[in-house]
mmCIF file of C-alpha atoms in Angstrom:
data_model
loop_
_atom_site.group_PDB
_atom_site.id
_atom_site.type_symbol
_atom_site.label_atom_id
_atom_site.label_comp_id
_atom_site.label_asym_id
_atom_site.label_seq_id
_atom_site.Cartn_x
_atom_site.Cartn_y
_atom_site.Cartn_z
ATOM 1 C CA MET A 1 -28.298 12.659 5.715
ATOM 2 C CA ASP A 2 -26.098 9.623 6.416
ATOM 3 C CA GLY A 3 -25.340 6.743 4.003
ATOM 4 C CA GLU A 4 -28.181 4.580 5.312
ATOM 5 C CA GLU A 5 -30.738 7.282 4.560
ATOM 6 C CA ARG A 6 -29.582 7.518 0.915
ATOM 7 C CA GLN A 7 -29.846 3.762 0.368
ATOM 8 C CA THR A 8 -32.714 1.780 -1.015
ATOM 9 C CA PHE A 9 -33.572 -1.494 0.670
ATOM 10 C CA CYS A 10 -34.978 -4.808 -0.520
ATOM 11 C CA ILE A 11 -37.719 -5.533 2.025
ATOM 12 C CA VAL A 12 -38.273 -9.209 2.847
ATOM 13 C CA GLU A 13 -40.237 -11.171 5.415
ATOM 14 C CA ARG A 14 -39.091 -14.141 7.465
ATOM 15 C CA GLY A 15 -41.518 -15.397 10.075
ATOM 16 C CA SER A 16 -42.924 -12.385 11.861
ATOM 17 C CA ARG A 17 -39.926 -10.206 10.966
ATOM 18 C CA ARG A 18 -39.600 -7.601 8.232
ATOM 19 C CA LEU A 19 -36.016 -7.158 7.155
ATOM 20 C CA GLY A 20 -34.169 -4.873 4.803
ATOM 21 C CA LEU A 21 -31.064 -5.675 2.795
ATOM 22 C CA ALA A 22 -29.194 -2.971 0.894
ATOM 23 C CA ALA A 23 -30.614 -3.148 -2.626
ATOM 24 C CA GLY A 24 -27.095 -2.639 -4.007
ATOM 25 C CA ALA A 25 -26.051 -5.990 -2.499
ATOM 26 C CA VAL A 26 -29.087 -7.916 -3.809
ATOM 27 C CA ARG A 27 -28.461 -9.555 -7.187
ATOM 28 C CA ARG A 28 -31.754 -11.361 -7.801
ATOM 29 C CA VAL A 29 -34.487 -13.471 -6.218
ATOM 30 C CA LEU A 30 -34.722 -17.208 -6.892
ATOM 31 C CA ASN A 31 -38.059 -18.965 -6.479
ATOM 32 C CA GLY A 32 -38.799 -22.658 -6.440
ATOM 33 C CA GLY A 33 -35.251 -23.991 -6.679
ATOM 34 C CA THR A 34 -34.325 -27.378 -5.259
ATOM 35 C CA LEU A 35 -32.319 -27.071 -2.089
ATOM 36 C CA THR A 36 -29.564 -29.668 -1.662
ATOM 37 C CA ARG A 37 -28.539 -30.340 1.932
ATOM 38 C CA VAL A 38 -24.860 -30.173 2.917
ATOM 39 C CA PRO A 39 -23.792 -32.959 5.321
ATOM 40 C CA GLY A 40 -22.178 -31.590 8.470
ATOM 41 C CA ALA A 41 -23.203 -27.998 7.722
ATOM 42 C CA PRO A 42 -24.080 -25.642 10.573
ATOM 43 C CA PRO A 43 -27.812 -25.055 11.173
ATOM 44 C CA HIS A 44 -27.836 -21.649 9.462
ATOM 45 C CA LEU A 45 -26.478 -23.174 6.210
ATOM 46 C CA VAL A 46 -29.607 -24.918 4.986
ATOM 47 C CA GLY A 47 -28.150 -26.105 1.710
ATOM 48 C CA LEU A 48 -27.117 -25.250 -1.811
ATOM 49 C CA VAL A 49 -29.275 -24.129 -4.704
ATOM 50 C CA ASP A 50 -28.434 -23.854 -8.398
ATOM 51 C CA ASP A 51 -27.867 -20.227 -9.383
ATOM 52 C CA ARG A 52 -27.199 -20.095 -13.125
ATOM 53 C CA GLY A 53 -25.121 -23.275 -13.027
ATOM 54 C CA THR A 54 -23.268 -22.456 -9.818
ATOM 55 C CA ALA A 55 -23.887 -23.983 -6.389
ATOM 56 C CA LEU A 56 -25.029 -21.120 -4.173
ATOM 57 C CA PRO A 57 -24.925 -21.584 -0.376
ATOM 58 C CA VAL A 58 -28.233 -20.620 1.242
ATOM 59 C CA ILE A 59 -28.476 -19.402 4.814
ATOM 60 C CA CYS A 60 -31.480 -19.241 7.097
ATOM 61 C CA LEU A 61 -31.691 -16.401 9.607
ATOM 62 C CA ASP A 62 -34.228 -18.071 11.928
ATOM 63 C CA ALA A 63 -31.851 -18.777 14.823
ATOM 64 C CA TRP A 64 -30.272 -15.328 14.543
ATOM 65 C CA LEU A 65 -33.743 -13.746 14.544
ATOM 66 C CA GLY A 66 -34.924 -15.708 17.565
ATOM 67 C CA LEU A 67 -37.460 -17.611 15.455
ATOM 68 C CA ALA A 68 -38.237 -21.291 15.864
ATOM 69 C CA PRO A 69 -36.467 -23.114 13.038
ATOM 70 C CA ARG A 70 -38.768 -24.542 10.419
ATOM 71 C CA PRO A 71 -38.029 -26.732 7.454
ATOM 72 C CA CYS A 72 -37.501 -25.240 4.031
ATOM 73 C CA ALA A 73 -40.480 -25.625 1.780
ATOM 74 C CA PRO A 74 -40.543 -26.019 -1.993
ATOM 75 C CA GLY A 75 -40.977 -22.611 -3.510
ATOM 76 C CA ASP A 76 -39.337 -20.669 -0.678
ATOM 77 C CA ALA A 77 -37.744 -17.508 -2.017
ATOM 78 C CA VAL A 78 -33.966 -17.113 -1.899
ATOM 79 C CA VAL A 79 -32.531 -13.602 -2.120
ATOM 80 C CA VAL A 80 -29.096 -13.723 -3.779
ATOM 81 C CA VAL A 81 -26.756 -11.338 -1.958
ATOM 82 C CA GLU A 82 -23.224 -10.373 -2.904
ATOM 83 C CA SER A 83 -21.190 -8.570 -0.291
ATOM 84 C CA ALA A 84 -17.668 -8.505 1.112
ATOM 85 C CA GLY A 85 -16.452 -10.635 -1.796
ATOM 86 C CA LEU A 86 -19.011 -13.351 -1.055
ATOM 87 C CA ARG A 87 -22.154 -14.520 -2.830
ATOM 88 C CA PHE A 88 -24.834 -16.393 -0.901
ATOM 89 C CA GLY A 89 -28.585 -16.809 -0.688
ATOM 90 C CA VAL A 90 -30.844 -15.775 2.179
ATOM 91 C CA LEU A 91 -33.969 -17.878 2.694
ATOM 92 C CA VAL A 92 -37.078 -15.698 3.072
ATOM 93 C CA ASP A 93 -40.822 -16.229 3.155
ATOM 94 C CA ARG A 94 -41.473 -13.469 0.662
ATOM 95 C CA VAL A 95 -40.040 -10.378 -0.945
ATOM 96 C CA ASP A 96 -42.067 -7.262 -0.202
ATOM 97 C CA GLY A 97 -40.399 -4.931 -2.687
ATOM 98 C CA VAL A 98 -37.754 -2.253 -2.772
ATOM 99 C CA ALA A 99 -38.106 1.031 -0.918
ATOM 100 C CA PRO A 100 -36.108 3.833 0.634
ATOM 101 C CA PRO A 101 -36.717 4.795 4.246
ATOM 102 C CA SER A 102 -39.448 7.390 4.349
ATOM 103 C CA ALA A 103 -38.486 10.878 5.470
ATOM 104 C CA ALA A 104 -41.853 10.987 7.211
ATOM 105 C CA ALA A 105 -41.089 7.716 8.960
ATOM 106 C CA PRO A 106 -37.927 8.301 10.973
ATOM 107 C CA ARG A 107 -35.440 5.683 12.031
ATOM 108 C CA THR A 108 -36.361 4.055 15.310
ATOM 109 C CA ALA A 109 -34.262 2.371 17.960
ATOM 110 C CA SER A 110 -33.078 -1.065 16.910
ATOM 111 C CA ASP A 111 -34.838 -2.548 19.959
ATOM 112 C CA ASP A 112 -38.143 -1.955 18.171
ATOM 113 C CA CYS A 113 -37.345 -4.827 15.796
ATOM 114 C CA ALA A 114 -36.142 -7.317 18.413
ATOM 115 C CA ILE A 115 -33.525 -8.703 16.045
ATOM 116 C CA PRO A 116 -30.435 -9.600 18.071
ATOM 117 C CA ALA A 117 -28.041 -10.578 15.287
ATOM 118 C CA PRO A 118 -26.269 -10.316 12.977
ATOM 119 C CA ASP A 119 -25.477 -6.627 13.283
ATOM 120 C CA LEU A 120 -28.737 -4.828 12.804
ATOM 121 C CA ILE A 121 -27.853 -1.370 11.492
ATOM 122 C CA ALA A 122 -31.092 0.242 12.593
ATOM 123 C CA ALA A 123 -34.825 -0.170 12.435
ATOM 124 C CA TRP A 124 -36.700 1.933 9.928
ATOM 125 C CA ARG A 125 -40.371 2.604 9.667
ATOM 126 C CA ILE A 126 -41.286 2.126 6.018
ATOM 127 C CA GLY A 127 -44.904 2.759 5.193
ATOM 128 C CA ALA A 128 -47.612 1.785 7.639
ATOM 129 C CA ARG A 129 -46.452 -1.783 8.232
ATOM 130 C CA GLY A 130 -44.126 -1.116 11.144
ATOM 131 C CA PRO A 131 -40.391 -1.407 11.640
ATOM 132 C CA VAL A 132 -37.991 -2.986 9.199
ATOM 133 C CA GLY A 133 -34.745 -4.330 10.650
ATOM 134 C CA VAL A 134 -31.984 -3.314 8.276
ATOM 135 C CA LEU A 135 -29.218 -5.914 8.191
ATOM 136 C CA ALA A 136 -25.636 -5.016 7.368
ATOM 137 C CA ASP A 137 -24.969 -7.263 4.373
ATOM 138 C CA ALA A 138 -21.186 -7.401 4.926
ATOM 139 C CA ALA A 139 -21.654 -8.317 8.601
ATOM 140 C CA LEU A 140 -24.235 -10.928 7.600
ATOM 141 C CA ALA A 141 -21.772 -12.448 5.120
ATOM 142 C CA GLN A 142 -18.985 -12.524 7.686
ATOM 143 C CA ALA A 143 -21.254 -14.032 10.382
ATOM 144 C CA ALA A 144 -22.372 -16.778 7.991
ATOM 145 C CA VAL A 145 -18.797 -17.591 7.010
ATOM 146 C CA ALA A 146 -17.532 -17.558 10.601
ATOM 147 C CA ALA A 147 -20.280 -19.948 11.716
ATOM 148 C CA ALA A 148 -19.667 -22.189 8.698
ATOM 149 C CA ASP A 149 -15.921 -22.191 9.326
ATOM 150 C CA ARG A 150 -16.444 -23.391 12.881
ATOM 151 C CA ALA A 151 -18.830 -26.173 11.858
ATOM 152 C CA PHE A 152 -16.910 -27.277 8.778
ATOM 153 C CA ALA A 153 -13.606 -27.337 10.668
ATOM 154 C CA ARG A 154 -15.161 -29.779 13.136
ATOM 155 C CA GLY A 155 -16.047 -32.034 10.191
ATOM 156 C CA GLY A 156 -12.798 -31.514 8.269
ATOM 157 C CA LEU A 157 -14.565 -29.633 5.441
ATOM 158 C CA THR A 158 -13.883 -26.256 3.800
ATOM 159 C CA ARG A 159 -16.128 -23.372 2.804
ATOM 160 C CA SER A 160 -15.005 -23.135 -0.838
ATOM 161 C CA GLY A 161 -18.593 -22.679 -1.991
ATOM 162 C CA PHE A 162 -18.646 -19.221 -0.389
ATOM 163 C CA ALA A 163 -15.693 -17.787 -2.342
ATOM 164 C CA VAL A 164 -16.390 -15.540 -5.307
ATOM 165 C CA GLY A 165 -14.138 -16.029 -8.326
ATOM 166 C CA ALA A 166 -12.317 -12.846 -9.337
ATOM 167 C CA GLU A 167 -12.608 -13.454 -13.080
ATOM 168 C CA ASP A 168 -16.294 -14.147 -13.506
ATOM 169 C CA GLY A 169 -17.840 -13.019 -10.204
ATOM 170 C CA ARG A 170 -19.496 -16.407 -9.704
ATOM 171 C CA ALA A 171 -19.224 -18.564 -6.613
ATOM 172 C CA ALA A 172 -16.269 -20.928 -6.820
#
């Protein structure tokens, strides 16, 4: 049994896609927060939301999932993820729960999920609802930062909101 098979995943939905994030990287789910836009931000960085008094950058996976971008709506869920020394939110339509891959539902080829980026680990069949594209949280964090770096550099900005403070573990 490899490491992925021992993990539990937070199952979320975005558009027509079911995605899994390692439950160990998920800190909490925020609902109904006010999203503040960031001028000059890349399209995947949809804004900032207040997370216990700290500005949390929120990313949208639509472009990476091949979905037509759609505006954020009040009440959209934001899954708070901490990985690779970064804390950020992922905009989702809904959270489906937490589950391990089923031994009776083997891993399928990643093509079954049609998720091109960022770094799909594999597609799992969990329950009867079809494949779940499991995203590598560290690769997702790095892809978000790399895209933000490119866009912010064009506008002369920095990505300081992505850094996690060593002392308190909160976004700087």
